[in-house]
Amino acid sequence: MTDYLEEQRNELEAIESIYPDSFTVLSEDPTSFTINVTSDAGEHGETVEATLRFTYVAKYPDEPPLWEIYSQENLEDQDAEDILTLLQQQAEENLGMVMIFTLVTAVQEKLNEIVDAMKNRQEEERRQKEKEAEEAEKVAFQGTVVTIENFLAWKAKFELEMTELRRKRQKEEEQAGKPKLTGKQLFERDHNLDTSDIQFLEDGGNNVEVDESLFQDIEDLDLDEDDPDFDPLEMGSDED
């Protein structure tokens, strides 16, 4: 016949020696105790913790002990659910043997996995932020790429704004009783207008192109320029 109490006492002594700083007895009848389990530190010193509470049942270890997460730190709800599921699986696999050390070790490994996952998420978030910052800097440096679509949209908006501006200005002038300026008044008001053509010629250059072909047969003409009665205007009438 199995002496359950003896097996439980022996395991309890072993557990206390293995976890002297994290083992706490809560009650002796039934035997209930807690073990604080902490993950290894992450890259930036972050850890997750779970304090497990175990309670022996009368026929332990032929029957699994009772357990619960007594307290926790930095554990998400899903992580806590995963730990409880893990304890159930490990207990079923170790029925008939004292199993507290096995259960605690499994939870310890799970907490380390959680910290690794946190590290990976943080690293991914960091890379994503760097990527977004690089893309934002690239956009700021290059400016907005002009496409037919956004140019037409800008043009339509610009023309609408200019039309509205002209309408508003015309309305203000009408309300102020301001008459429409004549051409003369425009010249008197803006002296740049009377020099605009000159400026245009200066900007474009004063070069005048001459078609020399118009004069290429001038030497063939029978012109008696020494004749005092010579009149070029009568040349056309002689032909008649």
PDB file of N, CA and C in Angstrom, residues 106-210:
ATOM      1  N   ALA A 106       8.852  23.147 -15.961  1.00  0.00           N
ATOM      2  CA  ALA A 106       8.120  23.408 -17.205  1.00  0.00           C
ATOM      3  C   ALA A 106       7.636  24.858 -17.251  1.00  0.00           C
ATOM      4  N   VAL A 107       7.160  25.357 -16.106  1.00  0.00           N
ATOM      5  CA  VAL A 107       6.700  26.748 -16.059  1.00  0.00           C
ATOM      6  C   VAL A 107       7.877  27.707 -16.239  1.00  0.00           C
ATOM      7  N   GLN A 108       9.018  27.367 -15.642  1.00  0.00           N
ATOM      8  CA  GLN A 108      10.220  28.202 -15.795  1.00  0.00           C
ATOM      9  C   GLN A 108      10.593  28.335 -17.275  1.00  0.00           C
ATOM     10  N   GLU A 109      10.585  27.231 -17.992  1.00  0.00           N
ATOM     11  CA  GLU A 109      10.912  27.267 -19.417  1.00  0.00           C
ATOM     12  C   GLU A 109       9.879  28.076 -20.197  1.00  0.00           C
ATOM     13  N   LYS A 110       8.619  27.948 -19.801  1.00  0.00           N
ATOM     14  CA  LYS A 110       7.562  28.706 -20.477  1.00  0.00           C
ATOM     15  C   LYS A 110       7.752  30.204 -20.268  1.00  0.00           C
ATOM     16  N   LEU A 111       8.119  30.599 -19.068  1.00  0.00           N
ATOM     17  CA  LEU A 111       8.343  32.022 -18.797  1.00  0.00           C
ATOM     18  C   LEU A 111       9.511  32.558 -19.631  1.00  0.00           C
ATOM     19  N   ASN A 112      10.546  31.743 -19.788  1.00  0.00           N
ATOM     20  CA  ASN A 112      11.675  32.167 -20.624  1.00  0.00           C
ATOM     21  C   ASN A 112      11.239  32.345 -22.080  1.00  0.00           C
ATOM     22  N   GLU A 113      10.367  31.460 -22.539  1.00  0.00           N
ATOM     23  CA  GLU A 113       9.846  31.598 -23.902  1.00  0.00           C
ATOM     24  C   GLU A 113       9.040  32.892 -24.050  1.00  0.00           C
ATOM     25  N   ILE A 114       8.293  33.223 -23.008  1.00  0.00           N
ATOM     26  CA  ILE A 114       7.497  34.453 -23.046  1.00  0.00           C
ATOM     27  C   ILE A 114       8.406  35.674 -23.136  1.00  0.00           C
ATOM     28  N   VAL A 115       9.501  35.663 -22.369  1.00  0.00           N
ATOM     29  CA  VAL A 115      10.446  36.785 -22.422  1.00  0.00           C
ATOM     30  C   VAL A 115      11.088  36.878 -23.801  1.00  0.00           C
ATOM     31  N   ASP A 116      11.430  35.729 -24.380  1.00  0.00           N
ATOM     32  CA  ASP A 116      12.010  35.733 -25.731  1.00  0.00           C
ATOM     33  C   ASP A 116      11.019  36.309 -26.742  1.00  0.00           C
ATOM     34  N   ALA A 117       9.744  35.949 -26.584  1.00  0.00           N
ATOM     35  CA  ALA A 117       8.721  36.479 -27.492  1.00  0.00           C
ATOM     36  C   ALA A 117       8.577  37.985 -27.321  1.00  0.00           C
ATOM     37  N   MET A 118       8.661  38.454 -26.073  1.00  0.00           N
ATOM     38  CA  MET A 118       8.610  39.893 -25.814  1.00  0.00           C
ATOM     39  C   MET A 118       9.787  40.588 -26.485  1.00  0.00           C
ATOM     40  N   LYS A 119      10.961  39.973 -26.380  1.00  0.00           N
ATOM     41  CA  LYS A 119      12.158  40.537 -26.999  1.00  0.00           C
ATOM     42  C   LYS A 119      11.990  40.629 -28.515  1.00  0.00           C
ATOM     43  N   ASN A 120      11.444  39.567 -29.115  1.00  0.00           N
ATOM     44  CA  ASN A 120      11.245  39.565 -30.568  1.00  0.00           C
ATOM     45  C   ASN A 120      10.240  40.629 -30.992  1.00  0.00           C
ATOM     46  N   ARG A 121       9.170  40.788 -30.204  1.00  0.00           N
ATOM     47  CA  ARG A 121       8.178  41.820 -30.527  1.00  0.00           C
ATOM     48  C   ARG A 121       8.788  43.208 -30.431  1.00  0.00           C
ATOM     49  N   GLN A 122       9.576  43.426 -29.392  1.00  0.00           N
ATOM     50  CA  GLN A 122      10.219  44.732 -29.224  1.00  0.00           C
ATOM     51  C   GLN A 122      11.186  45.013 -30.365  1.00  0.00           C
ATOM     52  N   GLU A 123      11.920  43.985 -30.777  1.00  0.00           N
ATOM     53  CA  GLU A 123      12.867  44.152 -31.877  1.00  0.00           C
ATOM     54  C   GLU A 123      12.132  44.447 -33.178  1.00  0.00           C
ATOM     55  N   GLU A 124      11.019  43.753 -33.392  1.00  0.00           N
ATOM     56  CA  GLU A 124      10.228  43.994 -34.597  1.00  0.00           C
ATOM     57  C   GLU A 124       9.633  45.398 -34.587  1.00  0.00           C
ATOM     58  N   GLU A 125       9.152  45.836 -33.433  1.00  0.00           N
ATOM     59  CA  GLU A 125       8.612  47.188 -33.319  1.00  0.00           C
ATOM     60  C   GLU A 125       9.698  48.231 -33.573  1.00  0.00           C
ATOM     61  N   ARG A 126      10.901  47.962 -33.067  1.00  0.00           N
ATOM     62  CA  ARG A 126      12.009  48.891 -33.279  1.00  0.00           C
ATOM     63  C   ARG A 126      12.358  48.992 -34.763  1.00  0.00           C
ATOM     64  N   ARG A 127      12.430  47.835 -35.431  1.00  0.00           N
ATOM     65  CA  ARG A 127      12.732  47.843 -36.868  1.00  0.00           C
ATOM     66  C   ARG A 127      11.638  48.549 -37.655  1.00  0.00           C
ATOM     67  N   GLN A 128      10.382  48.334 -37.245  1.00  0.00           N
ATOM     68  CA  GLN A 128       9.272  48.974 -37.940  1.00  0.00           C
ATOM     69  C   GLN A 128       9.327  50.487 -37.785  1.00  0.00           C
ATOM     70  N   LYS A 129       9.650  50.955 -36.577  1.00  0.00           N
ATOM     71  CA  LYS A 129       9.755  52.394 -36.347  1.00  0.00           C
ATOM     72  C   LYS A 129      10.904  52.989 -37.158  1.00  0.00           C
ATOM     73  N   GLU A 130      12.025  52.273 -37.215  1.00  0.00           N
ATOM     74  CA  GLU A 130      13.154  52.755 -38.007  1.00  0.00           C
ATOM     75  C   GLU A 130      12.788  52.828 -39.485  1.00  0.00           C
ATOM     76  N   LYS A 131      12.068  51.817 -39.957  1.00  0.00           N
ATOM     77  CA  LYS A 131      11.651  51.800 -41.353  1.00  0.00           C
ATOM     78  C   LYS A 131      10.711  52.958 -41.654  1.00  0.00           C
ATOM     79  N   GLU A 132       9.752  53.201 -40.748  1.00  0.00           N
ATOM     80  CA  GLU A 132       8.811  54.303 -40.945  1.00  0.00           C
ATOM     81  C   GLU A 132       9.536  55.640 -40.922  1.00  0.00           C
ATOM     82  N   ALA A 133      10.530  55.769 -40.028  1.00  0.00           N
ATOM     83  CA  ALA A 133      11.293  57.018 -39.955  1.00  0.00           C
ATOM     84  C   ALA A 133      12.091  57.236 -41.236  1.00  0.00           C
ATOM     85  N   GLU A 134      12.692  56.170 -41.765  1.00  0.00           N
ATOM     86  CA  GLU A 134      13.455  56.282 -43.012  1.00  0.00           C
ATOM     87  C   GLU A 134      12.550  56.662 -44.176  1.00  0.00           C
ATOM     88  N   GLU A 135      11.364  56.048 -44.233  1.00  0.00           N
ATOM     89  CA  GLU A 135      10.438  56.360 -45.315  1.00  0.00           C
ATOM     90  C   GLU A 135       9.939  57.797 -45.210  1.00  0.00           C
ATOM     91  N   ALA A 136       9.681  58.247 -43.966  1.00  0.00           N
ATOM     92  CA  ALA A 136       9.234  59.626 -43.777  1.00  0.00           C
ATOM     93  C   ALA A 136      10.323  60.607 -44.184  1.00  0.00           C
ATOM     94  N   GLU A 137      11.568  60.279 -43.847  1.00  0.00           N
ATOM     95  CA  GLU A 137      12.683  61.148 -44.222  1.00  0.00           C
ATOM     96  C   GLU A 137      12.867  61.167 -45.736  1.00  0.00           C
ATOM     97  N   LYS A 138      12.679  60.013 -46.369  1.00  0.00           N
ATOM     98  CA  LYS A 138      12.816  59.935 -47.822  1.00  0.00           C
ATOM     99  C   LYS A 138      11.741  60.767 -48.515  1.00  0.00           C
ATOM    100  N   VAL A 139      10.511  60.682 -48.002  1.00  0.00           N
ATOM    101  CA  VAL A 139       9.417  61.460 -48.580  1.00  0.00           C
ATOM    102  C   VAL A 139       9.671  62.952 -48.400  1.00  0.00           C
ATOM    103  N   ALA A 140      10.167  63.330 -47.205  1.00  0.00           N
ATOM    104  CA  ALA A 140      10.439  64.741 -46.947  1.00  0.00           C
ATOM    105  C   ALA A 140      11.546  65.255 -47.853  1.00  0.00           C
ATOM    106  N   PHE A 141      12.523  64.402 -48.163  1.00  0.00           N
ATOM    107  CA  PHE A 141      13.642  64.813 -49.007  1.00  0.00           C
ATOM    108  C   PHE A 141      13.229  64.897 -50.472  1.00  0.00           C
ATOM    109  N   GLN A 142      12.467  63.920 -50.927  1.00  0.00           N
ATOM    110  CA  GLN A 142      12.094  63.859 -52.334  1.00  0.00           C
ATOM    111  C   GLN A 142      10.882  64.725 -52.660  1.00  0.00           C
ATOM    112  N   GLY A 143      10.060  64.991 -51.681  1.00  0.00           N
ATOM    113  CA  GLY A 143       8.824  65.713 -51.953  1.00  0.00           C
ATOM    114  C   GLY A 143       7.780  64.772 -52.537  1.00  0.00           C
ATOM    115  N   THR A 144       6.662  65.335 -52.893  1.00  0.00           N
ATOM    116  CA  THR A 144       5.580  64.532 -53.447  1.00  0.00           C
ATOM    117  C   THR A 144       5.819  64.272 -54.929  1.00  0.00           C
ATOM    118  N   VAL A 145       5.751  63.026 -55.322  1.00  0.00           N
ATOM    119  CA  VAL A 145       5.920  62.669 -56.729  1.00  0.00           C
ATOM    120  C   VAL A 145       4.697  63.137 -57.512  1.00  0.00           C
ATOM    121  N   VAL A 146       4.948  63.897 -58.582  1.00  0.00           N
ATOM    122  CA  VAL A 146       3.852  64.440 -59.377  1.00  0.00           C
ATOM    123  C   VAL A 146       3.393  63.395 -60.390  1.00  0.00           C
ATOM    124  N   THR A 147       2.132  63.086 -60.326  1.00  0.00           N
ATOM    125  CA  THR A 147       1.519  62.197 -61.301  1.00  0.00           C
ATOM    126  C   THR A 147       0.430  62.967 -62.036  1.00  0.00           C
ATOM    127  N   ILE A 148      -0.058  62.384 -63.107  1.00  0.00           N
ATOM    128  CA  ILE A 148      -1.131  63.042 -63.859  1.00  0.00           C
ATOM    129  C   ILE A 148      -2.345  63.248 -62.965  1.00  0.00           C
ATOM    130  N   GLU A 149      -2.634  62.249 -62.154  1.00  0.00           N
ATOM    131  CA  GLU A 149      -3.824  62.323 -61.315  1.00  0.00           C
ATOM    132  C   GLU A 149      -3.724  63.454 -60.292  1.00  0.00           C
ATOM    133  N   ASN A 150      -2.590  63.488 -59.528  1.00  0.00           N
ATOM    134  CA  ASN A 150      -2.532  64.523 -58.494  1.00  0.00           C
ATOM    135  C   ASN A 150      -2.295  65.911 -59.087  1.00  0.00           C
ATOM    136  N   PHE A 151      -1.682  65.985 -60.306  1.00  0.00           N
ATOM    137  CA  PHE A 151      -1.526  67.292 -60.941  1.00  0.00           C
ATOM    138  C   PHE A 151      -2.884  67.843 -61.371  1.00  0.00           C
ATOM    139  N   LEU A 152      -3.706  66.994 -61.989  1.00  0.00           N
ATOM    140  CA  LEU A 152      -5.034  67.445 -62.415  1.00  0.00           C
ATOM    141  C   LEU A 152      -5.882  67.838 -61.214  1.00  0.00           C
ATOM    142  N   ALA A 153      -5.731  67.090 -60.129  1.00  0.00           N
ATOM    143  CA  ALA A 153      -6.479  67.431 -58.918  1.00  0.00           C
ATOM    144  C   ALA A 153      -6.027  68.784 -58.378  1.00  0.00           C
ATOM    145  N   TRP A 154      -4.700  68.996 -58.373  1.00  0.00           N
ATOM    146  CA  TRP A 154      -4.176  70.286 -57.902  1.00  0.00           C
ATOM    147  C   TRP A 154      -4.631  71.415 -58.818  1.00  0.00           C
ATOM    148  N   LYS A 155      -4.583  71.190 -60.130  1.00  0.00           N
ATOM    149  CA  LYS A 155      -4.957  72.221 -61.103  1.00  0.00           C
ATOM    150  C   LYS A 155      -6.423  72.613 -60.935  1.00  0.00           C
ATOM    151  N   ALA A 156      -7.286  71.615 -60.771  1.00  0.00           N
ATOM    152  CA  ALA A 156      -8.705  71.906 -60.593  1.00  0.00           C
ATOM    153  C   ALA A 156      -8.943  72.701 -59.313  1.00  0.00           C
ATOM    154  N   LYS A 157      -8.248  72.320 -58.260  1.00  0.00           N
ATOM    155  CA  LYS A 157      -8.388  73.033 -56.996  1.00  0.00           C
ATOM    156  C   LYS A 157      -7.865  74.455 -57.111  1.00  0.00           C
ATOM    157  N   PHE A 158      -6.715  74.605 -57.792  1.00  0.00           N
ATOM    158  CA  PHE A 158      -6.120  75.932 -57.958  1.00  0.00           C
ATOM    159  C   PHE A 158      -7.035  76.848 -58.766  1.00  0.00           C
ATOM    160  N   GLU A 159      -7.568  76.338 -59.871  1.00  0.00           N
ATOM    161  CA  GLU A 159      -8.454  77.148 -60.705  1.00  0.00           C
ATOM    162  C   GLU A 159      -9.719  77.533 -59.944  1.00  0.00           C
ATOM    163  N   LEU A 160     -10.220  76.615 -59.150  1.00  0.00           N
ATOM    164  CA  LEU A 160     -11.404  76.918 -58.354  1.00  0.00           C
ATOM    165  C   LEU A 160     -11.108  78.019 -57.345  1.00  0.00           C
ATOM    166  N   GLU A 161      -9.945  77.937 -56.712  1.00  0.00           N
ATOM    167  CA  GLU A 161      -9.569  78.958 -55.735  1.00  0.00           C
ATOM    168  C   GLU A 161      -9.375  80.315 -56.412  1.00  0.00           C
ATOM    169  N   MET A 162      -8.744  80.330 -57.596  1.00  0.00           N
ATOM    170  CA  MET A 162      -8.524  81.586 -58.300  1.00  0.00           C
ATOM    171  C   MET A 162      -9.841  82.196 -58.765  1.00  0.00           C
ATOM    172  N   THR A 163     -10.762  81.347 -59.233  1.00  0.00           N
ATOM    173  CA  THR A 163     -12.074  81.849 -59.653  1.00  0.00           C
ATOM    174  C   THR A 163     -12.813  82.465 -58.475  1.00  0.00           C
ATOM    175  N   GLU A 164     -12.744  81.795 -57.359  1.00  0.00           N
ATOM    176  CA  GLU A 164     -13.402  82.305 -56.165  1.00  0.00           C
ATOM    177  C   GLU A 164     -12.752  83.606 -55.704  1.00  0.00           C
ATOM    178  N   LEU A 165     -11.425  83.677 -55.827  1.00  0.00           N
ATOM    179  CA  LEU A 165     -10.718  84.893 -55.432  1.00  0.00           C
ATOM    180  C   LEU A 165     -11.099  86.064 -56.324  1.00  0.00           C
ATOM    181  N   ARG A 166     -11.166  85.822 -57.650  1.00  0.00           N
ATOM    182  CA  ARG A 166     -11.561  86.892 -58.571  1.00  0.00           C
ATOM    183  C   ARG A 166     -12.998  87.331 -58.321  1.00  0.00           C
ATOM    184  N   ARG A 167     -13.870  86.367 -58.060  1.00  0.00           N
ATOM    185  CA  ARG A 167     -15.268  86.700 -57.789  1.00  0.00           C
ATOM    186  C   ARG A 167     -15.389  87.541 -56.517  1.00  0.00           C
ATOM    187  N   LYS A 168     -14.615  87.160 -55.520  1.00  0.00           N
ATOM    188  CA  LYS A 168     -14.650  87.894 -54.257  1.00  0.00           C
ATOM    189  C   LYS A 168     -14.115  89.311 -54.437  1.00  0.00           C
ATOM    190  N   ARG A 169     -13.019  89.427 -55.197  1.00  0.00           N
ATOM    191  CA  ARG A 169     -12.428  90.745 -55.420  1.00  0.00           C
ATOM    192  C   ARG A 169     -13.371  91.637 -56.223  1.00  0.00           C
ATOM    193  N   GLN A 170     -14.021  91.055 -57.247  1.00  0.00           N
ATOM    194  CA  GLN A 170     -14.956  91.822 -58.059  1.00  0.00           C
ATOM    195  C   GLN A 170     -16.146  92.282 -57.225  1.00  0.00           C
ATOM    196  N   LYS A 171     -16.601  91.400 -56.349  1.00  0.00           N
ATOM    197  CA  LYS A 171     -17.733  91.749 -55.493  1.00  0.00           C
ATOM    198  C   LYS A 171     -17.364  92.879 -54.546  1.00  0.00           C
ATOM    199  N   GLU A 172     -16.142  92.809 -53.998  1.00  0.00           N
ATOM    200  CA  GLU A 172     -15.698  93.863 -53.093  1.00  0.00           C
ATOM    201  C   GLU A 172     -15.588  95.193 -53.818  1.00  0.00           C
ATOM    202  N   GLU A 173     -15.100  95.170 -55.059  1.00  0.00           N
ATOM    203  CA  GLU A 173     -14.976  96.404 -55.826  1.00  0.00           C
ATOM    204  C   GLU A 173     -16.345  96.976 -56.166  1.00  0.00           C
ATOM    205  N   GLU A 174     -17.291  96.085 -56.494  1.00  0.00           N
ATOM    206  CA  GLU A 174     -18.638  96.557 -56.802  1.00  0.00           C
ATOM    207  C   GLU A 174     -19.297  97.165 -55.574  1.00  0.00           C
ATOM    208  N   GLN A 175     -19.090  96.523 -54.425  1.00  0.00           N
ATOM    209  CA  GLN A 175     -19.672  97.055 -53.197  1.00  0.00           C
ATOM    210  C   GLN A 175     -19.046  98.390 -52.814  1.00  0.00           C
ATOM    211  N   ALA A 176     -17.775  98.554 -53.162  1.00  0.00           N
ATOM    212  CA  ALA A 176     -17.100  99.812 -52.851  1.00  0.00           C
ATOM    213  C   ALA A 176     -17.399 100.883 -53.893  1.00  0.00           C
ATOM    214  N   GLY A 177     -18.136 100.531 -54.953  1.00  0.00           N
ATOM    215  CA  GLY A 177     -18.468 101.478 -56.005  1.00  0.00           C
ATOM    216  C   GLY A 177     -17.287 101.838 -56.866  1.00  0.00           C
ATOM    217  N   LYS A 178     -16.319 100.954 -56.940  1.00  0.00           N
ATOM    218  CA  LYS A 178     -15.115 101.223 -57.715  1.00  0.00           C
ATOM    219  C   LYS A 178     -15.383 100.930 -59.181  1.00  0.00           C
ATOM    220  N   PRO A 179     -15.246 101.953 -60.085  1.00  0.00           N
ATOM    221  CA  PRO A 179     -15.528 101.736 -61.511  1.00  0.00           C
ATOM    222  C   PRO A 179     -14.441 100.907 -62.173  1.00  0.00           C
ATOM    223  N   LYS A 180     -14.805 100.304 -63.286  1.00  0.00           N
ATOM    224  CA  LYS A 180     -13.847  99.532 -64.049  1.00  0.00           C
ATOM    225  C   LYS A 180     -12.894 100.468 -64.775  1.00  0.00           C
ATOM    226  N   LEU A 181     -11.596 100.224 -64.697  1.00  0.00           N
ATOM    227  CA  LEU A 181     -10.592 101.100 -65.285  1.00  0.00           C
ATOM    228  C   LEU A 181     -10.562 100.952 -66.800  1.00  0.00           C
ATOM    229  N   THR A 182     -10.390 102.121 -67.487  1.00  0.00           N
ATOM    230  CA  THR A 182     -10.220 102.108 -68.934  1.00  0.00           C
ATOM    231  C   THR A 182      -8.770 101.809 -69.256  1.00  0.00           C
ATOM    232  N   GLY A 183      -8.486 101.630 -70.582  1.00  0.00           N
ATOM    233  CA  GLY A 183      -7.111 101.369 -70.980  1.00  0.00           C
ATOM    234  C   GLY A 183      -6.196 102.514 -70.614  1.00  0.00           C
ATOM    235  N   LYS A 184      -6.670 103.747 -70.816  1.00  0.00           N
ATOM    236  CA  LYS A 184      -5.854 104.911 -70.480  1.00  0.00           C
ATOM    237  C   LYS A 184      -5.559 104.955 -68.993  1.00  0.00           C
ATOM    238  N   GLN A 185      -6.582 104.657 -68.200  1.00  0.00           N
ATOM    239  CA  GLN A 185      -6.394 104.680 -66.753  1.00  0.00           C
ATOM    240  C   GLN A 185      -5.418 103.603 -66.303  1.00  0.00           C
ATOM    241  N   LEU A 186      -5.453 102.454 -67.005  1.00  0.00           N
ATOM    242  CA  LEU A 186      -4.503 101.400 -66.667  1.00  0.00           C
ATOM    243  C   LEU A 186      -3.077 101.850 -66.918  1.00  0.00           C
ATOM    244  N   PHE A 187      -2.857 102.575 -68.081  1.00  0.00           N
ATOM    245  CA  PHE A 187      -1.522 103.082 -68.382  1.00  0.00           C
ATOM    246  C   PHE A 187      -1.088 104.124 -67.363  1.00  0.00           C
ATOM    247  N   GLU A 188      -2.027 104.982 -66.980  1.00  0.00           N
ATOM    248  CA  GLU A 188      -1.683 106.015 -66.009  1.00  0.00           C
ATOM    249  C   GLU A 188      -1.406 105.425 -64.637  1.00  0.00           C
ATOM    250  N   ARG A 189      -2.079 104.318 -64.364  1.00  0.00           N
ATOM    251  CA  ARG A 189      -1.923 103.691 -63.047  1.00  0.00           C
ATOM    252  C   ARG A 189      -0.657 102.848 -62.977  1.00  0.00           C
ATOM    253  N   ASP A 190      -0.303 102.207 -64.101  1.00  0.00           N
ATOM    254  CA  ASP A 190       0.876 101.342 -64.133  1.00  0.00           C
ATOM    255  C   ASP A 190       1.782 101.815 -65.253  1.00  0.00           C
ATOM    256  N   HIS A 191       2.852 102.542 -64.916  1.00  0.00           N
ATOM    257  CA  HIS A 191       3.760 103.096 -65.919  1.00  0.00           C
ATOM    258  C   HIS A 191       4.604 102.022 -66.590  1.00  0.00           C
ATOM    259  N   ASN A 192       4.563 100.839 -66.083  1.00  0.00           N
ATOM    260  CA  ASN A 192       5.323  99.765 -66.712  1.00  0.00           C
ATOM    261  C   ASN A 192       4.689  99.318 -68.020  1.00  0.00           C
ATOM    262  N   LEU A 193       3.398  99.612 -68.192  1.00  0.00           N
ATOM    263  CA  LEU A 193       2.710  99.158 -69.395  1.00  0.00           C
ATOM    264  C   LEU A 193       3.231  99.856 -70.644  1.00  0.00           C
ATOM    265  N   ASP A 194       3.615 101.164 -70.523  1.00  0.00           N
ATOM    266  CA  ASP A 194       4.054 101.886 -71.719  1.00  0.00           C
ATOM    267  C   ASP A 194       5.458 101.506 -72.141  1.00  0.00           C
ATOM    268  N   THR A 195       6.156 100.764 -71.319  1.00  0.00           N
ATOM    269  CA  THR A 195       7.506 100.313 -71.692  1.00  0.00           C
ATOM    270  C   THR A 195       7.558  98.813 -71.904  1.00  0.00           C
ATOM    271  N   SER A 196       6.384  98.164 -71.829  1.00  0.00           N
ATOM    272  CA  SER A 196       6.380  96.709 -71.917  1.00  0.00           C
ATOM    273  C   SER A 196       6.837  96.225 -73.282  1.00  0.00           C
ATOM    274  N   ASP A 197       6.430  96.925 -74.376  1.00  0.00           N
ATOM    275  CA  ASP A 197       6.844  96.493 -75.712  1.00  0.00           C
ATOM    276  C   ASP A 197       8.336  96.678 -75.902  1.00  0.00           C
ATOM    277  N   ILE A 198       8.852  97.812 -75.385  1.00  0.00           N
ATOM    278  CA  ILE A 198      10.293  98.057 -75.499  1.00  0.00           C
ATOM    279  C   ILE A 198      11.065  96.987 -74.741  1.00  0.00           C
ATOM    280  N   GLN A 199      10.561  96.698 -73.553  1.00  0.00           N
ATOM    281  CA  GLN A 199      11.222  95.669 -72.752  1.00  0.00           C
ATOM    282  C   GLN A 199      11.173  94.328 -73.458  1.00  0.00           C
ATOM    283  N   PHE A 200      10.048  94.062 -74.147  1.00  0.00           N
ATOM    284  CA  PHE A 200       9.921  92.805 -74.886  1.00  0.00           C
ATOM    285  C   PHE A 200      10.971  92.711 -75.974  1.00  0.00           C
ATOM    286  N   LEU A 201      11.191  93.846 -76.703  1.00  0.00           N
ATOM    287  CA  LEU A 201      12.194  93.846 -77.761  1.00  0.00           C
ATOM    288  C   LEU A 201      13.593  93.665 -77.193  1.00  0.00           C
ATOM    289  N   GLU A 202      13.824  94.323 -76.042  1.00  0.00           N
ATOM    290  CA  GLU A 202      15.143  94.189 -75.435  1.00  0.00           C
ATOM    291  C   GLU A 202      15.387  92.770 -74.970  1.00  0.00           C
ATOM    292  N   ASP A 203      14.346  92.163 -74.396  1.00  0.00           N
ATOM    293  CA  ASP A 203      14.500  90.785 -73.928  1.00  0.00           C
ATOM    294  C   ASP A 203      14.668  89.833 -75.090  1.00  0.00           C
ATOM    295  N   GLY A 204      13.939  90.081 -76.173  1.00  0.00           N
ATOM    296  CA  GLY A 204      14.002  89.178 -77.318  1.00  0.00           C
ATOM    297  C   GLY A 204      15.138  89.498 -78.257  1.00  0.00           C
ATOM    298  N   GLY A 205      15.761  90.694 -78.092  1.00  0.00           N
ATOM    299  CA  GLY A 205      16.840  91.092 -78.984  1.00  0.00           C
ATOM    300  C   GLY A 205      16.307  91.959 -80.107  1.00  0.00           C
ATOM    301  N   ASN A 206      17.146  92.862 -80.645  1.00  0.00           N
ATOM    302  CA  ASN A 206      16.742  93.769 -81.716  1.00  0.00           C
ATOM    303  C   ASN A 206      17.078  93.227 -83.090  1.00  0.00           C
ATOM    304  N   ASN A 207      17.452  91.984 -83.177  1.00  0.00           N
ATOM    305  CA  ASN A 207      17.832  91.407 -84.464  1.00  0.00           C
ATOM    306  C   ASN A 207      16.608  91.276 -85.358  1.00  0.00           C
ATOM    307  N   VAL A 208      16.702  91.818 -86.554  1.00  0.00           N
ATOM    308  CA  VAL A 208      15.622  91.720 -87.535  1.00  0.00           C
ATOM    309  C   VAL A 208      16.113  90.868 -88.684  1.00  0.00           C
ATOM    310  N   GLU A 209      15.423  89.819 -88.976  1.00  0.00           N
ATOM    311  CA  GLU A 209      15.828  88.934 -90.056  1.00  0.00           C
ATOM    312  C   GLU A 209      15.334  89.493 -91.396  1.00  0.00           C
ATOM    313  N   VAL A 210      16.236  89.547 -92.369  1.00  0.00           N
ATOM    314  CA  VAL A 210      15.914  90.085 -93.701  1.00  0.00           C
ATOM    315  C   VAL A 210      15.982  88.963 -94.711  1.00  0.00           C
TER     316      VAL A 210
END
